[in-house]
Amino acid sequence: MAFLEIQNVKLSGLSACVPKTILENKDYPGFTSSEEAEKFMTTTGVYRKRISAADTCTSDLCLHAAEKLIADLKWDKKDIDCLIFVSQTHDYILPATSCLLQNRLGLKEEIFALDISLGCSGWVYGLQVLASLLSHGHFKKGLLLVGDTILKSCSIEDKSTYPLFGDAGTASALEFSPNSVGFKFHNSTDGEGFEAIIIPDGGYRNEVSPLSFEMVKMESGIKINKLHILLDGMNVFSFGISKAPESVNNLSQHFSIDLQGINFFVFHQANLFMNEKIRKKLRLPEEKVPYSLKNYGNTSSATIPLTMVTELKKQLETTHNKIIACGFGVGLSWGSVYFETEKFICSEIVEI
Amino acid sequence: MQNFAEQFDETDPAVFSIETEFRSIDEWSSMHALSVIAMVDEVYGVKLTGDDIRKSATLEDLYNIVKSRL
């Protein structure tokens, strides 16, 4: 079993940045009636979301989130020894976006920078990599920048993705802290399900060609090309409702964590219908399971930190909290983490 | 069968039989597919995939898949 415990590292702060442009789902042209729009919104829980401008990348959102967090934490940029960028919407195929961000953030040359390609589970995995690096005590401070401009890869003629997803970037600050309890993780991967959420062309398996741009009607209301996200809703749903609760239960059993004593369970924000099935399966009370779906949608890798910033800011800033977060999705990849927070800096959300 | 019929708000439960081709029910939508997957997971502890739903035409087809995994 892929369990991991990392001590002597703490999460010191969180921030998030979203584009200022709001898309209202009631106005989405792909719905054939206002009843259909209403049904979509009540079922998925997504009423509106943010969409980035053509010239805004995930790195831009993460850059602004990071600048805000560094300022609020009063960190000296010279002390930042690692930078990890988790996203599937990078600036270029190469070079790595973390290298560009080192320069744009004005960080020193003596820094460990790394890109990680994961989606919905990405924050949990990025957290493990950064916390592991810091736990040795050589690197003292690190930034975990996680987000996606996933709407750039959704077909506007696909009602299974376009109204569901939103764009966001986040920053999480971690530091070496010898007496901190740290983090406890459970991880899983099942590559057999790689086609459940996929952009088929544009990589090196299927290089981009004129055929990549051909729009194909998959079913009613879903017209996409091979550079767009193809989402198998049934398989993703079936995966999510079984694996997310299983991962949380594995984590709690392995590390003897009493789920009753947890203050908040922050799940990847897939959609309300799926997330509520997961919540009920784990018998968790509503007030312990926050959602940012209504105003931001499913923001891919950004959902967990974004939900903490938008829904838990006050609690995180004023009280001690025991939190379990669980990410699950594209890969298929999933994982859960238990951690505690204290004297936490949770920045005001940034809009650009 | 009753469990299946309960996933539909607007269709009379009496119309369901094991020969029912569920995709031909007027009310059928992708949401019902998800509801059926969730119901089978909750009630029988069986994981249905998208392919299971796509390959099945009748309630009997679905029933046999669930039964084979119990």
Short mmCIF file of C-alpha atoms in Angstrom, two decimals:
data_model
loop_
_atom_site.label_atom_id
_atom_site.label_comp_id
_atom_site.label_asym_id
_atom_site.label_seq_id
_atom_site.Cartn_x
_atom_site.Cartn_y
_atom_site.Cartn_z
CA MET A 1 0.00 0.00 0.00
CA ALA A 2 1.33 3.40 -0.97
CA PHE A 3 1.26 5.20 2.38
CA LEU A 4 3.70 7.96 3.25
CA GLU A 5 4.31 10.03 6.36
CA ILE A 6 6.38 13.21 6.20
CA GLN A 7 7.30 15.03 9.39
CA ASN A 8 9.01 18.32 10.24
CA VAL A 9 7.25 20.30 7.51
CA LYS A 10 4.25 22.60 7.82
CA LEU A 11 1.82 24.31 5.50
CA SER A 12 2.19 28.02 6.30
CA GLY A 13 -0.24 29.61 3.89
CA LEU A 14 -2.49 29.42 0.87
CA SER A 15 -3.61 31.78 -1.85
CA ALA A 16 -5.59 31.60 -5.08
CA CYS A 17 -6.00 33.69 -8.22
CA VAL A 18 -8.87 33.50 -10.70
CA PRO A 19 -9.56 35.37 -13.93
CA LYS A 20 -12.01 38.25 -13.43
CA THR A 21 -14.30 37.20 -16.31
CA ILE A 22 -17.34 35.29 -15.05
CA LEU A 23 -19.29 32.86 -17.22
CA GLU A 24 -22.86 32.26 -16.04
CA ASN A 25 -24.10 28.76 -16.82
CA LYS A 26 -27.67 29.99 -17.28
CA ASP A 27 -26.36 31.77 -20.39
CA TYR A 28 -24.45 28.76 -21.83
CA PRO A 29 -25.65 28.43 -25.45
CA GLY A 30 -25.31 24.63 -25.48
CA PHE A 31 -28.37 24.16 -23.26
CA THR A 32 -31.50 23.80 -25.34
CA SER A 33 -33.84 25.22 -22.68
CA SER A 34 -33.77 27.09 -19.40
CA GLU A 35 -35.03 23.87 -17.75
CA GLU A 36 -31.98 22.04 -19.03
CA ALA A 37 -29.70 24.79 -17.72
CA GLU A 38 -31.47 24.74 -14.35
CA LYS A 39 -31.20 20.97 -14.11
CA PHE A 40 -27.50 21.08 -14.96
CA MET A 41 -26.84 23.72 -12.30
CA THR A 42 -28.74 21.95 -9.51
CA THR A 43 -27.24 18.55 -10.35
CA THR A 44 -23.61 19.56 -10.82
CA GLY A 45 -23.74 22.44 -8.34
CA VAL A 46 -21.95 24.69 -10.87
CA TYR A 47 -23.76 28.00 -11.47
CA ARG A 48 -20.86 30.09 -12.74
CA LYS A 49 -17.14 29.95 -13.20
CA ARG A 50 -14.16 32.01 -14.26
CA ILE A 51 -12.59 31.92 -17.70
CA SER A 52 -9.13 33.18 -18.49
CA ALA A 53 -8.40 35.60 -21.30
CA ALA A 54 -6.70 34.27 -24.44
CA ASP A 55 -3.36 35.64 -23.27
CA THR A 56 -3.63 34.37 -19.67
CA CYS A 57 -2.01 31.05 -18.78
CA THR A 58 -2.08 28.95 -15.64
CA SER A 59 1.39 30.30 -14.88
CA ASP A 60 0.00 33.85 -14.84
CA LEU A 61 -2.71 32.90 -12.33
CA CYS A 62 -0.19 31.04 -10.16
CA LEU A 63 2.29 33.93 -10.40
CA HIS A 64 -0.25 36.41 -8.99
CA ALA A 65 -1.34 33.95 -6.30
CA ALA A 66 2.31 33.42 -5.32
CA GLU A 67 3.16 37.14 -5.22
CA LYS A 68 0.18 37.78 -2.93
CA LEU A 69 1.08 34.90 -0.63
CA ILE A 70 4.77 35.85 -0.41
CA ALA A 71 3.74 39.40 0.51
CA ASP A 72 1.17 38.27 3.10
CA LEU A 73 3.64 35.84 4.68
CA LYS A 74 6.33 38.55 4.60
CA TRP A 75 8.69 35.97 3.12
CA ASP A 76 11.99 37.12 1.68
CA LYS A 77 12.18 35.69 -1.85
CA LYS A 78 15.84 34.86 -1.22
CA ASP A 79 14.72 32.18 1.26
CA ILE A 80 12.68 30.18 -1.27
CA ASP A 81 14.66 27.06 -2.11
CA CYS A 82 12.12 25.01 -4.11
CA LEU A 83 9.35 25.68 -6.58
CA ILE A 84 6.97 23.02 -7.84
CA PHE A 85 4.40 23.65 -10.55
CA VAL A 86 1.57 21.13 -10.95
CA SER A 87 -0.63 21.52 -14.02
CA GLN A 88 -1.72 19.98 -17.29
CA THR A 89 -2.01 23.37 -18.97
CA HIS A 90 1.62 24.44 -19.18
CA ASP A 91 2.93 27.46 -21.14
CA TYR A 92 4.96 25.40 -23.63
CA ILE A 93 5.51 21.75 -24.47
CA LEU A 94 9.04 22.64 -23.43
CA PRO A 95 10.67 24.20 -21.42
CA ALA A 96 9.12 23.43 -18.05
CA THR A 97 6.86 26.18 -16.73
CA SER A 98 8.51 26.06 -13.26
CA CYS A 99 11.72 27.36 -14.89
CA LEU A 100 9.84 30.34 -16.35
CA LEU A 101 8.18 30.99 -13.00
CA GLN A 102 11.54 31.06 -11.18
CA ASN A 103 12.51 33.98 -13.37
CA ARG A 104 9.14 35.75 -13.42
CA LEU A 105 8.79 35.54 -9.64
CA GLY A 106 12.30 36.95 -9.23
CA LEU A 107 13.49 33.91 -7.30
CA LYS A 108 17.17 33.11 -6.90
CA GLU A 109 19.13 30.91 -9.27
CA GLU A 110 20.01 28.49 -6.46
CA ILE A 111 16.60 26.82 -6.49
CA PHE A 112 15.08 23.39 -7.13
CA ALA A 113 12.33 23.78 -9.78
CA LEU A 114 10.13 20.99 -11.14
CA ASP A 115 6.95 20.51 -13.18
CA ILE A 116 4.51 17.73 -12.34
CA SER A 117 1.85 16.68 -14.85
CA LEU A 118 -1.27 15.69 -12.91
CA GLY A 119 -4.81 17.03 -12.79
CA CYS A 120 -7.46 16.51 -10.13
CA SER A 121 -5.12 14.60 -7.79
CA GLY A 122 -2.24 17.04 -8.41
CA TRP A 123 -2.29 19.11 -5.23
CA VAL A 124 -2.01 16.01 -3.04
CA TYR A 125 0.95 14.70 -5.08
CA GLY A 126 2.70 18.06 -5.36
CA LEU A 127 2.36 18.47 -1.61
CA GLN A 128 4.11 15.14 -1.07
CA VAL A 129 7.00 15.98 -3.37
CA LEU A 130 7.57 19.42 -1.88
CA ALA A 131 7.11 18.26 1.73
CA SER A 132 9.55 15.38 1.12
CA LEU A 133 12.17 17.76 -0.24
CA LEU A 134 11.78 20.15 2.69
CA SER A 135 11.72 17.41 5.33
CA HIS A 136 15.48 16.87 5.00
CA GLY A 137 16.08 20.30 6.46
CA HIS A 138 18.41 21.56 3.74
CA PHE A 139 15.74 23.43 1.80
CA LYS A 140 13.88 25.69 4.24
CA LYS A 141 11.01 27.17 2.27
CA GLY A 142 9.13 26.09 -0.83
CA LEU A 143 6.23 27.09 -3.06
CA LEU A 144 3.71 24.68 -4.54
CA LEU A 145 1.94 26.31 -7.49
CA VAL A 146 -1.07 24.33 -8.68
CA GLY A 147 -3.74 25.17 -11.22
CA ASP A 148 -5.21 24.82 -14.67
CA THR A 149 -6.82 26.89 -17.40
CA ILE A 150 -8.76 23.81 -18.33
CA LEU A 151 -11.46 25.73 -20.25
CA LYS A 152 -8.86 26.35 -22.96
CA SER A 153 -9.07 22.64 -23.79
CA CYS A 154 -12.87 22.28 -23.58
CA SER A 155 -15.02 22.51 -26.70
CA ILE A 156 -17.68 25.19 -26.29
CA GLU A 157 -19.98 22.72 -28.07
CA ASP A 158 -19.47 20.07 -25.37
CA LYS A 159 -22.12 20.39 -22.67
CA SER A 160 -20.45 17.64 -20.62
CA THR A 161 -17.29 19.72 -20.05
CA TYR A 162 -17.67 23.40 -20.97
CA PRO A 163 -20.27 24.37 -18.33
CA LEU A 164 -18.59 22.18 -15.69
CA PHE A 165 -14.99 23.39 -15.69
CA GLY A 166 -13.41 26.66 -14.60
CA ASP A 167 -9.95 28.22 -14.51
CA ALA A 168 -7.90 28.92 -11.38
CA GLY A 169 -4.33 29.03 -10.06
CA THR A 170 -3.18 28.57 -6.47
CA ALA A 171 -0.10 28.87 -4.31
CA SER A 172 0.69 26.87 -1.18
CA ALA A 173 3.62 27.82 1.06
CA LEU A 174 5.48 25.09 2.93
CA GLU A 175 8.45 25.31 5.26
CA PHE A 176 10.83 23.13 7.23
CA SER A 177 9.57 23.15 10.80
CA PRO A 178 11.32 20.65 13.15
CA ASN A 179 8.44 20.15 15.57
CA SER A 180 5.56 19.93 13.15
CA VAL A 181 3.48 16.77 12.90
CA GLY A 182 3.59 17.04 9.11
CA PHE A 183 1.49 15.06 6.67
CA LYS A 184 0.13 11.55 6.21
CA PHE A 185 -0.70 10.32 2.72
CA HIS A 186 -2.35 7.51 0.81
CA ASN A 187 -1.78 7.22 -2.98
CA SER A 188 -3.16 5.15 -5.86
CA THR A 189 -2.89 4.99 -9.64
CA ASP A 190 -4.78 3.01 -12.29
CA GLY A 191 -3.50 3.72 -15.78
CA GLU A 192 -5.97 1.25 -17.27
CA GLY A 193 -8.46 4.10 -17.05
CA PHE A 194 -6.26 6.56 -18.98
CA GLU A 195 -8.97 7.18 -21.58
CA ALA A 196 -11.61 8.24 -19.04
CA ILE A 197 -10.36 11.84 -19.28
CA ILE A 198 -8.06 12.46 -22.23
CA ILE A 199 -6.93 14.95 -24.86
CA PRO A 200 -6.06 12.40 -27.56
CA ASP A 201 -3.86 14.46 -29.92
CA GLY A 202 -1.06 16.97 -29.60
CA GLY A 203 1.40 14.83 -27.64
CA TYR A 204 3.87 12.48 -29.29
CA ARG A 205 1.63 9.36 -29.31
CA ASN A 206 -0.77 11.12 -31.68
CA GLU A 207 1.01 14.16 -33.06
CA VAL A 208 -1.11 17.10 -34.09
CA SER A 209 -2.31 16.87 -37.70
CA PRO A 210 -4.99 18.54 -39.83
CA LEU A 211 -7.34 15.73 -38.73
CA SER A 212 -6.87 16.77 -35.11
CA PHE A 213 -9.02 19.83 -35.78
CA GLU A 214 -11.97 18.00 -37.30
CA MET A 215 -15.07 18.55 -35.18
CA VAL A 216 -16.91 15.28 -34.52
CA LYS A 217 -20.35 14.85 -32.97
CA MET A 218 -19.92 12.24 -30.21
CA GLU A 219 -23.52 12.39 -29.01
CA SER A 220 -26.28 14.97 -28.63
CA GLY A 221 -24.76 18.19 -27.26
CA ILE A 222 -21.17 16.94 -27.50
CA LYS A 223 -19.13 18.07 -30.50
CA ILE A 224 -15.37 18.04 -30.06
CA ASN A 225 -12.09 17.63 -31.89
CA LYS A 226 -9.05 15.60 -30.86
CA LEU A 227 -7.35 18.55 -29.15
CA HIS A 228 -10.31 18.93 -26.80
CA ILE A 229 -10.90 17.09 -23.55
CA LEU A 230 -12.88 13.90 -24.02
CA LEU A 231 -14.66 13.00 -20.79
CA ASP A 232 -16.25 9.61 -20.17
CA GLY A 233 -18.68 10.80 -17.51
CA MET A 234 -19.97 7.35 -16.54
CA ASN A 235 -16.53 5.85 -15.99
CA VAL A 236 -15.27 8.88 -14.11
CA PHE A 237 -18.34 8.80 -11.90
CA SER A 238 -18.05 5.08 -11.22
CA PHE A 239 -14.35 5.57 -10.38
CA GLY A 240 -14.90 8.59 -8.13
CA ILE A 241 -17.68 7.21 -5.96
CA SER A 242 -15.72 4.02 -5.25
CA LYS A 243 -12.10 5.17 -5.02
CA ALA A 244 -12.35 8.50 -3.18
CA PRO A 245 -14.14 7.03 -0.12
CA GLU A 246 -11.86 3.98 -0.23
CA SER A 247 -8.76 6.19 -0.16
CA VAL A 248 -10.03 8.23 2.80
CA ASN A 249 -10.90 5.01 4.65
CA ASN A 250 -7.46 3.53 3.87
CA LEU A 251 -5.77 6.67 5.19
CA SER A 252 -7.80 6.70 8.39
CA GLN A 253 -7.33 2.98 9.07
CA HIS A 254 -3.60 2.88 8.34
CA PHE A 255 -2.75 5.91 10.47
CA SER A 256 -5.52 5.35 13.07
CA ILE A 257 -7.13 8.71 12.30
CA ASP A 258 -10.56 9.17 13.86
CA LEU A 259 -12.73 10.65 11.11
CA GLN A 260 -15.09 12.09 13.76
CA GLY A 261 -12.27 14.33 14.98
CA ILE A 262 -11.61 15.89 11.58
CA ASN A 263 -12.72 19.52 11.21
CA PHE A 264 -12.92 19.62 7.42
CA PHE A 265 -12.86 17.19 4.52
CA VAL A 266 -11.79 18.99 1.37
CA PHE A 267 -12.48 16.92 -1.72
CA HIS A 268 -11.58 17.57 -5.31
CA GLN A 269 -14.62 19.44 -6.64
CA ALA A 270 -15.71 17.07 -9.41
CA ASN A 271 -19.41 17.92 -9.40
CA LEU A 272 -22.02 18.09 -6.66
CA PHE A 273 -23.80 14.87 -7.63
CA MET A 274 -20.59 12.82 -7.41
CA ASN A 275 -19.22 14.63 -4.37
CA GLU A 276 -22.43 14.19 -2.41
CA LYS A 277 -22.37 10.44 -3.12
CA ILE A 278 -18.82 10.37 -1.76
CA ARG A 279 -19.78 12.43 1.31
CA LYS A 280 -22.77 10.21 2.10
CA LYS A 281 -20.77 7.03 1.60
CA LEU A 282 -18.29 8.22 4.22
CA ARG A 283 -21.21 9.41 6.42
CA LEU A 284 -19.71 12.89 6.75
CA PRO A 285 -21.82 15.81 8.02
CA GLU A 286 -22.56 18.53 5.45
CA GLU A 287 -20.93 21.30 7.50
CA LYS A 288 -17.56 19.55 7.38
CA VAL A 289 -17.49 19.23 3.59
CA PRO A 290 -17.07 22.62 1.88
CA TYR A 291 -17.82 23.29 -1.80
CA SER A 292 -16.53 26.00 -4.12
CA LEU A 293 -18.41 24.47 -7.08
CA LYS A 294 -21.21 27.03 -7.19
CA ASN A 295 -19.07 30.01 -8.13
CA TYR A 296 -15.91 28.43 -9.56
CA GLY A 297 -16.90 25.03 -11.01
CA ASN A 298 -14.47 22.15 -11.32
CA THR A 299 -11.07 23.85 -11.52
CA SER A 300 -9.10 20.62 -12.07
CA SER A 301 -5.90 20.53 -9.98
CA ALA A 302 -6.78 23.82 -8.21
CA THR A 303 -9.98 22.65 -6.50
CA ILE A 304 -8.60 21.64 -3.09
CA PRO A 305 -6.53 24.76 -2.29
CA LEU A 306 -9.14 27.01 -3.99
CA THR A 307 -11.90 25.57 -1.80
CA MET A 308 -9.83 26.16 1.33
CA VAL A 309 -9.20 29.79 0.30
CA THR A 310 -12.79 30.58 -0.71
CA GLU A 311 -14.75 28.55 1.86
CA LEU A 312 -12.51 28.10 4.91
CA LYS A 313 -10.46 31.31 5.10
CA LYS A 314 -11.87 32.47 8.42
CA GLN A 315 -11.61 29.08 10.13
CA LEU A 316 -8.08 28.49 8.83
CA GLU A 317 -6.89 31.89 10.05
CA THR A 318 -8.39 31.74 13.51
CA THR A 319 -8.45 28.13 14.73
CA HIS A 320 -6.42 24.95 14.83
CA ASN A 321 -7.74 22.52 12.22
CA LYS A 322 -7.42 18.86 11.38
CA ILE A 323 -8.02 18.41 7.68
CA ILE A 324 -8.32 15.52 5.26
CA ALA A 325 -8.08 16.37 1.56
CA CYS A 326 -8.68 13.94 -1.27
CA GLY A 327 -7.94 14.41 -4.98
CA PHE A 328 -9.13 11.99 -7.67
CA GLY A 329 -9.36 12.01 -11.44
CA VAL A 330 -7.41 12.11 -14.70
CA GLY A 331 -4.75 9.40 -14.91
CA LEU A 332 -6.52 7.73 -13.28
CA SER A 333 -4.73 9.03 -10.21
CA TRP A 334 -5.98 9.59 -6.69
CA GLY A 335 -4.70 10.28 -3.19
CA SER A 336 -5.60 11.54 0.27
CA VAL A 337 -3.74 13.55 2.87
CA TYR A 338 -4.20 14.28 6.58
CA PHE A 339 -2.63 17.39 8.07
CA GLU A 340 -3.10 19.99 10.77
CA THR A 341 -2.95 23.75 10.42
CA GLU A 342 -2.03 26.47 12.90
CA LYS A 343 -1.51 30.25 12.55
CA PHE A 344 -2.34 29.96 8.93
CA ILE A 345 -2.12 32.72 6.33
CA CYS A 346 -5.02 32.47 3.90
CA SER A 347 -4.77 35.33 1.42
CA GLU A 348 -7.72 37.19 -0.09
CA ILE A 349 -8.53 35.73 -3.48
CA VAL A 350 -6.78 37.62 -6.30
CA GLU A 351 -8.58 38.49 -9.56
CA ILE A 352 -6.72 39.37 -12.75
CA MET B 1 -36.23 -3.74 -10.79
CA GLN B 2 -37.91 -1.56 -8.20
CA ASN B 3 -34.50 -0.10 -7.33
CA PHE B 4 -34.04 0.73 -10.99
CA ALA B 5 -37.52 2.24 -11.34
CA GLU B 6 -36.89 4.52 -8.36
CA GLN B 7 -34.22 6.36 -10.34
CA PHE B 8 -36.95 7.82 -12.51
CA ASP B 9 -39.17 10.65 -11.29
CA GLU B 10 -41.54 10.96 -14.19
CA THR B 11 -41.98 7.38 -15.40
CA ASP B 12 -44.62 5.05 -13.95
CA PRO B 13 -42.85 2.16 -12.15
CA ALA B 14 -45.41 -0.22 -13.72
CA VAL B 15 -43.84 0.20 -17.17
CA PHE B 16 -40.59 -1.44 -16.09
CA SER B 17 -40.01 -5.12 -16.85
CA ILE B 18 -36.86 -7.16 -17.36
CA GLU B 19 -37.28 -6.72 -21.11
CA THR B 20 -37.43 -2.93 -20.82
CA GLU B 21 -34.92 -1.31 -23.13
CA PHE B 22 -33.99 1.45 -20.72
CA ARG B 23 -32.59 3.80 -23.35
CA SER B 24 -36.01 3.96 -25.01
CA ILE B 25 -37.65 5.37 -21.87
CA ASP B 26 -38.56 8.99 -22.70
CA GLU B 27 -37.09 10.31 -19.51
CA TRP B 28 -33.71 8.47 -19.91
CA SER B 29 -30.67 10.76 -19.82
CA SER B 30 -26.99 10.52 -18.95
CA MET B 31 -27.96 11.51 -15.41
CA HIS B 32 -30.03 8.34 -15.09
CA ALA B 33 -27.01 6.29 -16.10
CA LEU B 34 -25.11 7.88 -13.21
CA SER B 35 -28.03 7.28 -10.85
CA VAL B 36 -28.11 3.62 -11.82
CA ILE B 37 -24.33 3.30 -11.29
CA ALA B 38 -24.73 4.95 -7.87
CA MET B 39 -27.71 2.76 -6.92
CA VAL B 40 -25.90 -0.46 -7.86
CA ASP B 41 -22.85 0.71 -5.88
CA GLU B 42 -24.96 1.52 -2.81
CA VAL B 43 -27.39 -1.38 -2.82
CA TYR B 44 -25.23 -4.21 -4.18
CA GLY B 45 -21.68 -2.95 -3.62
CA VAL B 46 -20.97 -3.63 -7.31
CA LYS B 47 -19.03 -1.28 -9.59
CA LEU B 48 -20.68 -0.74 -12.98
CA THR B 49 -18.57 0.92 -15.68
CA GLY B 50 -19.60 3.09 -18.60
CA ASP B 51 -19.02 0.14 -20.91
CA ASP B 52 -21.39 -2.04 -18.85
CA ILE B 53 -24.14 0.52 -19.38
CA ARG B 54 -23.30 1.03 -23.05
CA LYS B 55 -23.28 -2.72 -23.77
CA SER B 56 -26.58 -3.35 -22.00
CA ALA B 57 -29.88 -2.92 -23.77
CA THR B 58 -32.38 -4.25 -21.23
CA LEU B 59 -32.74 -4.34 -17.48
CA GLU B 60 -32.03 -8.06 -17.65
CA ASP B 61 -28.61 -7.35 -19.21
CA LEU B 62 -27.76 -5.02 -16.34
CA TYR B 63 -29.15 -7.46 -13.78
CA ASN B 64 -26.94 -10.24 -15.14
CA ILE B 65 -23.82 -8.08 -14.94
CA VAL B 66 -24.59 -7.13 -11.34
CA LYS B 67 -25.38 -10.75 -10.43
CA SER B 68 -22.11 -11.98 -11.92
CA ARG B 69 -20.15 -9.60 -9.68
CA LEU B 70 -21.99 -10.19 -6.42
#
